[in-house]
Coordinates of C-alpha atoms in Angstrom, one line a residue:
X1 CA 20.5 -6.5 4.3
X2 CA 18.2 -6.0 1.6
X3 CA 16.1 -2.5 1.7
X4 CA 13.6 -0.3 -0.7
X5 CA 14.3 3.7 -0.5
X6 CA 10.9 5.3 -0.4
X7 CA 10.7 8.9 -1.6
X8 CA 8.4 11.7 -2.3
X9 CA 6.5 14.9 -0.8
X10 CA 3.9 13.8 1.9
X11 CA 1.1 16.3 2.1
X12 CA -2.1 16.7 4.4
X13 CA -5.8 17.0 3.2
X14 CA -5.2 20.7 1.9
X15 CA -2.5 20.2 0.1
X16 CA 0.1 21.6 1.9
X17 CA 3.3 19.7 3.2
X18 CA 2.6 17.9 6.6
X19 CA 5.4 19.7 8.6
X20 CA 6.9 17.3 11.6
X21 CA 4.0 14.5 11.1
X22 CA 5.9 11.4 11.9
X23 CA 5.8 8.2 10.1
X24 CA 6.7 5.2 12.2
X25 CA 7.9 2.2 10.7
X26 CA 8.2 -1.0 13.2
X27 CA 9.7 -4.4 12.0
X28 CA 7.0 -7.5 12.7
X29 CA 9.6 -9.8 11.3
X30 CA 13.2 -10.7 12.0
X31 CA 14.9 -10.0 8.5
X32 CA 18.4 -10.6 7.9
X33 CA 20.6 -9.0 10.6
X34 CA 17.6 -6.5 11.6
X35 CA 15.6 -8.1 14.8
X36 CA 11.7 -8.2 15.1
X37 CA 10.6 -4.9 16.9
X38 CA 13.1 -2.5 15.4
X39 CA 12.2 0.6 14.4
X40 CA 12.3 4.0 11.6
X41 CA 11.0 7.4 11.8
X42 CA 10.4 9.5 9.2
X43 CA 10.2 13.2 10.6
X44 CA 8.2 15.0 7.5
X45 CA 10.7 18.8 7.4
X46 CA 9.2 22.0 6.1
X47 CA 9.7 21.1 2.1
X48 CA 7.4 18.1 2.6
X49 CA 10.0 16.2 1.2
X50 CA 11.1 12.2 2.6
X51 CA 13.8 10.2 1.6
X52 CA 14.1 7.0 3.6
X53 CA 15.4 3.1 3.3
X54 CA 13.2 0.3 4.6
X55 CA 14.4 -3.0 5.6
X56 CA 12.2 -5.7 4.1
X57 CA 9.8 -7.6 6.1
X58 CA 6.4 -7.5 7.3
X59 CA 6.1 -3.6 8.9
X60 CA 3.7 -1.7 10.7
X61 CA 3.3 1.7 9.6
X62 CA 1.8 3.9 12.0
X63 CA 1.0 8.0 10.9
X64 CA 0.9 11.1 14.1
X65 CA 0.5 14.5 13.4
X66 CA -0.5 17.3 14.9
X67 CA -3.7 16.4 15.0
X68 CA -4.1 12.7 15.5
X69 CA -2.3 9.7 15.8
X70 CA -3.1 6.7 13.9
X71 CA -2.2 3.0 12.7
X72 CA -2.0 2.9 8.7
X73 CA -1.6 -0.8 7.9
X74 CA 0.9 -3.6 8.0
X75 CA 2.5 -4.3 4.8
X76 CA 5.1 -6.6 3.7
X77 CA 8.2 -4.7 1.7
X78 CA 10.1 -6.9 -0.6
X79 CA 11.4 -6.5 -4.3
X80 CA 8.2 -6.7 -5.9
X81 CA 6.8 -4.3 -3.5

């Protein structure tokens, strides 16, 4: 099945690295051998630092930290994306 590795340092408003905010990534779309409604989480560790592969399809991308929880958006991941 055909994925796109996302990587970086996710940070909160001040800066710092947003230390065990989870980013949830549920699959609207069945793609390949990965069914509709499946799901990833991305656990944000002390560094900051994410390294994760996402199945393409049309995802929802929801954001919860400490703080709040929140929907982000629904985006489509392929490979021009």
């Amino acid at each position: 099945m055909a994925s796109v590795n996302l990587s970086g340092v996710l940070l909160n408003p001040e800066g710092l690295p947003d230390v065990g905010a989870i980013v949830k990534f549920t699959l609207l779309t069945t793609t390949g051998g990965t069914i509709s409604s499946s799901t990833s989480e991305l656990i944000v560790p002390p560094d900051g630092a994410y390294n994760i592969n996402i199945v393409y399809g049309n995802l929802r991308v929801d954001y919860a930290s400490e703080f709040k929880e929140r929907f982000v958006a629904i985006v489509t991941v392929n490979s021009n994306t």
